[in-house]
Amino acid sequence: MPETPVLYVLNGPNLNLLGVREPEVYGHATLAEVQALCEQAADGVTVVFRQTNHEGELIDWVQEAREKASALVINAAGYTHTSVALLDALRTLTIPIVECHLSNPSARERYRHRSYISPVAAGVVSGFGPFSYELAVKA
Ligand code: CA2
């Protein structure tokens, strides 16, 4: 029997604070609620949903996804704009990568305009709050 596909949804630093701080920027939904939305949208596909505040751990999970996932959705949060190491890890994947953001970084501060992830992403979904995740999972 063919194995069920697995979708990794990885979240970077401070996203554990969703719904708790800065609701005017990131909305009222908690990360647990975003996870539930992803699981619904995945429609039978197994979702591995994780968050970390540590760059190395995020990279370990990207490497794990290389072995175990059929696709990857990633909101690398602040590391989106800073991490060559994360880009290097993502470059080793052959599965589709979807970059996802709650806000639209291009409409925010200049330092958020550069993404190290976009060049290796199949697509980017940003600006739609938790719905960005739903669209990314569907994609
Ligand atoms: O819009 C997004 O999803 C971001 O990836 C969020 C990052 C930001 O650095 C990116 O430019 C865009 C920040 C995540 C911080 O999350 C918080 C959530 C609640 C309260 C404070 C921070």
PDB file of C-alpha atoms and ligand atoms in Angstrom:
ATOM      1  CA  MET A   1       0.000   0.000   0.000  1.00  0.00           C
ATOM      2  CA  PRO A   2       1.350   3.488  -0.849  1.00  0.00           C
ATOM      3  CA  GLU A   3       2.306   5.553   2.199  1.00  0.00           C
ATOM      4  CA  THR A   4       0.164   8.581   3.163  1.00  0.00           C
ATOM      5  CA  PRO A   5       1.905  11.796   2.056  1.00  0.00           C
ATOM      6  CA  VAL A   6       3.285  13.966   4.824  1.00  0.00           C
ATOM      7  CA  LEU A   7       3.284  17.766   4.787  1.00  0.00           C
ATOM      8  CA  TYR A   8       5.678  19.600   7.088  1.00  0.00           C
ATOM      9  CA  VAL A   9       4.544  23.053   8.297  1.00  0.00           C
ATOM     10  CA  LEU A  10       7.466  24.727  10.045  1.00  0.00           C
ATOM     11  CA  ASN A  11       7.320  27.971  12.013  1.00  0.00           C
ATOM     12  CA  GLY A  12      10.152  30.184  13.157  1.00  0.00           C
ATOM     13  CA  PRO A  13      10.861  32.445  16.105  1.00  0.00           C
ATOM     14  CA  ASN A  14       8.210  34.231  18.163  1.00  0.00           C
ATOM     15  CA  LEU A  15       5.279  32.667  16.350  1.00  0.00           C
ATOM     16  CA  ASN A  16       4.484  30.897  19.632  1.00  0.00           C
ATOM     17  CA  LEU A  17       3.273  34.361  20.745  1.00  0.00           C
ATOM     18  CA  LEU A  18       0.547  34.492  18.106  1.00  0.00           C
ATOM     19  CA  GLY A  19      -2.754  35.667  19.505  1.00  0.00           C
ATOM     20  CA  VAL A  20      -1.047  36.724  22.726  1.00  0.00           C
ATOM     21  CA  ARG A  21       0.995  39.785  21.639  1.00  0.00           C
ATOM     22  CA  GLU A  22       0.661  42.359  18.827  1.00  0.00           C
ATOM     23  CA  PRO A  23      -2.820  41.301  17.644  1.00  0.00           C
ATOM     24  CA  GLU A  24      -2.985  44.513  15.582  1.00  0.00           C
ATOM     25  CA  VAL A  25      -0.183  43.133  13.382  1.00  0.00           C
ATOM     26  CA  TYR A  26      -0.633  39.356  13.521  1.00  0.00           C
ATOM     27  CA  GLY A  27      -4.304  38.932  14.473  1.00  0.00           C
ATOM     28  CA  HIS A  28      -6.054  37.106  17.306  1.00  0.00           C
ATOM     29  CA  ALA A  29      -5.625  33.499  16.214  1.00  0.00           C
ATOM     30  CA  THR A  30      -3.212  31.406  18.258  1.00  0.00           C
ATOM     31  CA  LEU A  31      -0.652  29.085  16.695  1.00  0.00           C
ATOM     32  CA  ALA A  32      -2.741  26.124  17.904  1.00  0.00           C
ATOM     33  CA  GLU A  33      -5.677  27.525  15.934  1.00  0.00           C
ATOM     34  CA  VAL A  34      -3.473  27.978  12.870  1.00  0.00           C
ATOM     35  CA  GLN A  35      -2.381  24.360  13.251  1.00  0.00           C
ATOM     36  CA  ALA A  36      -6.029  23.211  13.359  1.00  0.00           C
ATOM     37  CA  LEU A  37      -6.714  25.224  10.186  1.00  0.00           C
ATOM     38  CA  CYS A  38      -3.772  23.539   8.434  1.00  0.00           C
ATOM     39  CA  GLU A  39      -4.935  20.082   9.489  1.00  0.00           C
ATOM     40  CA  GLN A  40      -8.423  20.781   8.124  1.00  0.00           C
ATOM     41  CA  ALA A  41      -7.049  22.179   4.873  1.00  0.00           C
ATOM     42  CA  ALA A  42      -4.730  19.192   4.424  1.00  0.00           C
ATOM     43  CA  ASP A  43      -7.729  16.967   3.777  1.00  0.00           C
ATOM     44  CA  GLY A  44      -6.310  13.628   4.872  1.00  0.00           C
ATOM     45  CA  VAL A  45      -2.651  14.419   4.268  1.00  0.00           C
ATOM     46  CA  THR A  46      -0.664  14.003   7.494  1.00  0.00           C
ATOM     47  CA  VAL A  47       0.517  17.368   8.816  1.00  0.00           C
ATOM     48  CA  VAL A  48       3.646  17.701  10.944  1.00  0.00           C
ATOM     49  CA  PHE A  49       3.283  21.177  12.463  1.00  0.00           C
ATOM     50  CA  ARG A  50       6.121  22.636  14.544  1.00  0.00           C
ATOM     51  CA  GLN A  51       7.463  25.923  15.901  1.00  0.00           C
ATOM     52  CA  THR A  52      10.885  26.794  17.244  1.00  0.00           C
ATOM     53  CA  ASN A  53      12.730  29.885  18.414  1.00  0.00           C
ATOM     54  CA  HIS A  54      16.082  28.355  17.418  1.00  0.00           C
ATOM     55  CA  GLU A  55      17.671  28.609  13.974  1.00  0.00           C
ATOM     56  CA  GLY A  56      19.579  25.321  14.275  1.00  0.00           C
ATOM     57  CA  GLU A  57      16.457  23.427  15.263  1.00  0.00           C
ATOM     58  CA  LEU A  58      14.588  24.842  12.281  1.00  0.00           C
ATOM     59  CA  ILE A  59      17.438  23.677  10.046  1.00  0.00           C
ATOM     60  CA  ASP A  60      17.370  20.194  11.653  1.00  0.00           C
ATOM     61  CA  TRP A  61      13.656  19.975  10.850  1.00  0.00           C
ATOM     62  CA  VAL A  62      14.230  21.076   7.233  1.00  0.00           C
ATOM     63  CA  GLN A  63      16.793  18.271   6.952  1.00  0.00           C
ATOM     64  CA  GLU A  64      14.287  15.861   8.490  1.00  0.00           C
ATOM     65  CA  ALA A  65      11.665  17.013   5.961  1.00  0.00           C
ATOM     66  CA  ARG A  66      14.129  16.057   3.225  1.00  0.00           C
ATOM     67  CA  GLU A  67      13.773  12.428   4.339  1.00  0.00           C
ATOM     68  CA  LYS A  68      10.156  12.324   5.440  1.00  0.00           C
ATOM     69  CA  ALA A  69       8.010  14.971   3.739  1.00  0.00           C
ATOM     70  CA  SER A  70       6.291  15.264   0.372  1.00  0.00           C
ATOM     71  CA  ALA A  71       6.072  19.043   0.660  1.00  0.00           C
ATOM     72  CA  LEU A  72       7.052  21.831   3.038  1.00  0.00           C
ATOM     73  CA  VAL A  73       5.258  24.996   4.118  1.00  0.00           C
ATOM     74  CA  ILE A  74       7.535  27.357   6.018  1.00  0.00           C
ATOM     75  CA  ASN A  75       6.997  30.592   7.884  1.00  0.00           C
ATOM     76  CA  ALA A  76      10.560  31.241   8.961  1.00  0.00           C
ATOM     77  CA  ALA A  77       9.486  34.512  10.632  1.00  0.00           C
ATOM     78  CA  GLY A  78      12.522  36.759  11.264  1.00  0.00           C
ATOM     79  CA  TYR A  79      14.928  34.155   9.800  1.00  0.00           C
ATOM     80  CA  THR A  80      13.248  34.759   6.431  1.00  0.00           C
ATOM     81  CA  HIS A  81      15.188  37.989   6.207  1.00  0.00           C
ATOM     82  CA  THR A  82      18.510  36.909   7.733  1.00  0.00           C
ATOM     83  CA  SER A  83      19.371  33.247   7.394  1.00  0.00           C
ATOM     84  CA  VAL A  84      21.733  32.052   4.677  1.00  0.00           C
ATOM     85  CA  ALA A  85      22.086  28.830   6.711  1.00  0.00           C
ATOM     86  CA  LEU A  86      18.361  28.193   6.416  1.00  0.00           C
ATOM     87  CA  LEU A  87      18.502  28.905   2.688  1.00  0.00           C
ATOM     88  CA  ASP A  88      21.377  26.409   2.332  1.00  0.00           C
ATOM     89  CA  ALA A  89      19.280  23.755   4.096  1.00  0.00           C
ATOM     90  CA  LEU A  90      16.217  24.489   1.955  1.00  0.00           C
ATOM     91  CA  ARG A  91      18.330  24.275  -1.207  1.00  0.00           C
ATOM     92  CA  THR A  92      19.006  20.607  -0.489  1.00  0.00           C
ATOM     93  CA  LEU A  93      15.307  19.729  -0.770  1.00  0.00           C
ATOM     94  CA  THR A  94      13.728  18.405  -3.944  1.00  0.00           C
ATOM     95  CA  ILE A  95      10.136  18.573  -2.599  1.00  0.00           C
ATOM     96  CA  PRO A  96       7.997  21.690  -3.197  1.00  0.00           C
ATOM     97  CA  ILE A  97       8.511  24.507  -0.688  1.00  0.00           C
ATOM     98  CA  VAL A  98       5.830  27.133  -0.046  1.00  0.00           C
ATOM     99  CA  GLU A  99       6.890  30.273   1.821  1.00  0.00           C
ATOM    100  CA  CYS A 100       4.106  31.574   4.016  1.00  0.00           C
ATOM    101  CA  HIS A 101       3.567  34.769   6.035  1.00  0.00           C
ATOM    102  CA  LEU A 102       0.681  36.123   8.058  1.00  0.00           C
ATOM    103  CA  SER A 103       1.511  39.717   7.174  1.00  0.00           C
ATOM    104  CA  ASN A 104       2.769  41.074   3.860  1.00  0.00           C
ATOM    105  CA  PRO A 105       6.464  41.741   4.543  1.00  0.00           C
ATOM    106  CA  SER A 106       6.770  43.759   1.311  1.00  0.00           C
ATOM    107  CA  ALA A 107       4.327  46.307   2.720  1.00  0.00           C
ATOM    108  CA  ARG A 108       6.298  46.649   5.952  1.00  0.00           C
ATOM    109  CA  GLU A 109       9.764  47.863   6.974  1.00  0.00           C
ATOM    110  CA  ARG A 110      12.482  47.790   4.349  1.00  0.00           C
ATOM    111  CA  TYR A 111      14.484  45.127   6.194  1.00  0.00           C
ATOM    112  CA  ARG A 112      11.566  42.735   5.689  1.00  0.00           C
ATOM    113  CA  HIS A 113      11.562  43.184   1.917  1.00  0.00           C
ATOM    114  CA  ARG A 114      14.398  40.744   1.303  1.00  0.00           C
ATOM    115  CA  SER A 115      13.558  37.061   1.661  1.00  0.00           C
ATOM    116  CA  TYR A 116      16.328  34.464   1.575  1.00  0.00           C
ATOM    117  CA  ILE A 117      13.664  31.791   1.097  1.00  0.00           C
ATOM    118  CA  SER A 118      11.741  33.081  -1.925  1.00  0.00           C
ATOM    119  CA  PRO A 119      14.396  32.011  -4.492  1.00  0.00           C
ATOM    120  CA  VAL A 120      13.904  28.341  -3.543  1.00  0.00           C
ATOM    121  CA  ALA A 121      10.137  28.477  -2.990  1.00  0.00           C
ATOM    122  CA  ALA A 122       7.641  27.176  -5.518  1.00  0.00           C
ATOM    123  CA  GLY A 123       5.420  30.033  -4.352  1.00  0.00           C
ATOM    124  CA  VAL A 124       4.837  32.589  -1.627  1.00  0.00           C
ATOM    125  CA  VAL A 125       1.579  33.300   0.245  1.00  0.00           C
ATOM    126  CA  SER A 126       1.574  36.370   2.456  1.00  0.00           C
ATOM    127  CA  GLY A 127      -0.714  39.002   3.881  1.00  0.00           C
ATOM    128  CA  PHE A 128      -3.843  36.981   4.593  1.00  0.00           C
ATOM    129  CA  GLY A 129      -3.352  36.157   8.269  1.00  0.00           C
ATOM    130  CA  PRO A 130      -4.079  32.521   9.141  1.00  0.00           C
ATOM    131  CA  PHE A 131      -5.720  32.142   5.718  1.00  0.00           C
ATOM    132  CA  SER A 132      -2.185  32.393   4.229  1.00  0.00           C
ATOM    133  CA  TYR A 133      -1.467  29.025   5.871  1.00  0.00           C
ATOM    134  CA  GLU A 134      -4.663  27.511   4.507  1.00  0.00           C
ATOM    135  CA  LEU A 135      -3.774  28.654   0.980  1.00  0.00           C
ATOM    136  CA  ALA A 136      -0.184  27.460   1.386  1.00  0.00           C
ATOM    137  CA  VAL A 137      -1.327  24.004   2.527  1.00  0.00           C
ATOM    138  CA  LYS A 138      -3.789  23.771  -0.375  1.00  0.00           C
ATOM    139  CA  ALA A 139      -1.046  24.851  -2.776  1.00  0.00           C
TER     140      ALA A 139
HETATM  141  O1  CA2 B   1       4.085  37.869   8.700  1.00  0.00           O
HETATM  142  C1  CA2 B   1       4.733  36.888   9.043  1.00  0.00           C
HETATM  143  O2  CA2 B   1       4.257  35.773   9.146  1.00  0.00           O
HETATM  144  C2  CA2 B   1       6.204  37.083   9.441  1.00  0.00           C
HETATM  145  O3  CA2 B   1       6.915  35.926   9.034  1.00  0.00           O
HETATM  146  C3  CA2 B   1       6.205  37.221  10.949  1.00  0.00           C
HETATM  147  C4  CA2 B   1       7.591  37.494  11.498  1.00  0.00           C
HETATM  148  C5  CA2 B   1       8.227  38.682  10.793  1.00  0.00           C
HETATM  149  O4  CA2 B   1       9.559  38.844  11.246  1.00  0.00           O
HETATM  150  C6  CA2 B   1       8.218  38.511   9.288  1.00  0.00           C
HETATM  151  O5  CA2 B   1       8.759  39.679   8.717  1.00  0.00           O
HETATM  152  C7  CA2 B   1       6.826  38.285   8.778  1.00  0.00           C
HETATM  153  C8  CA2 B   1       7.517  37.800  12.997  1.00  0.00           C
HETATM  154  C9  CA2 B   1       6.888  36.702  13.789  1.00  0.00           C
HETATM  155  C10 CA2 B   1       6.670  37.210  15.173  1.00  0.00           C
HETATM  156  O6  CA2 B   1       5.438  36.729  15.623  1.00  0.00           O
HETATM  157  C11 CA2 B   1       4.854  37.383  16.660  1.00  0.00           C
HETATM  158  C12 CA2 B   1       3.567  37.015  16.961  1.00  0.00           C
HETATM  159  C13 CA2 B   1       2.909  37.634  17.977  1.00  0.00           C
HETATM  160  C14 CA2 B   1       3.531  38.604  18.700  1.00  0.00           C
HETATM  161  C15 CA2 B   1       4.820  38.982  18.415  1.00  0.00           C
HETATM  162  C16 CA2 B   1       5.501  38.360  17.391  1.00  0.00           C
END
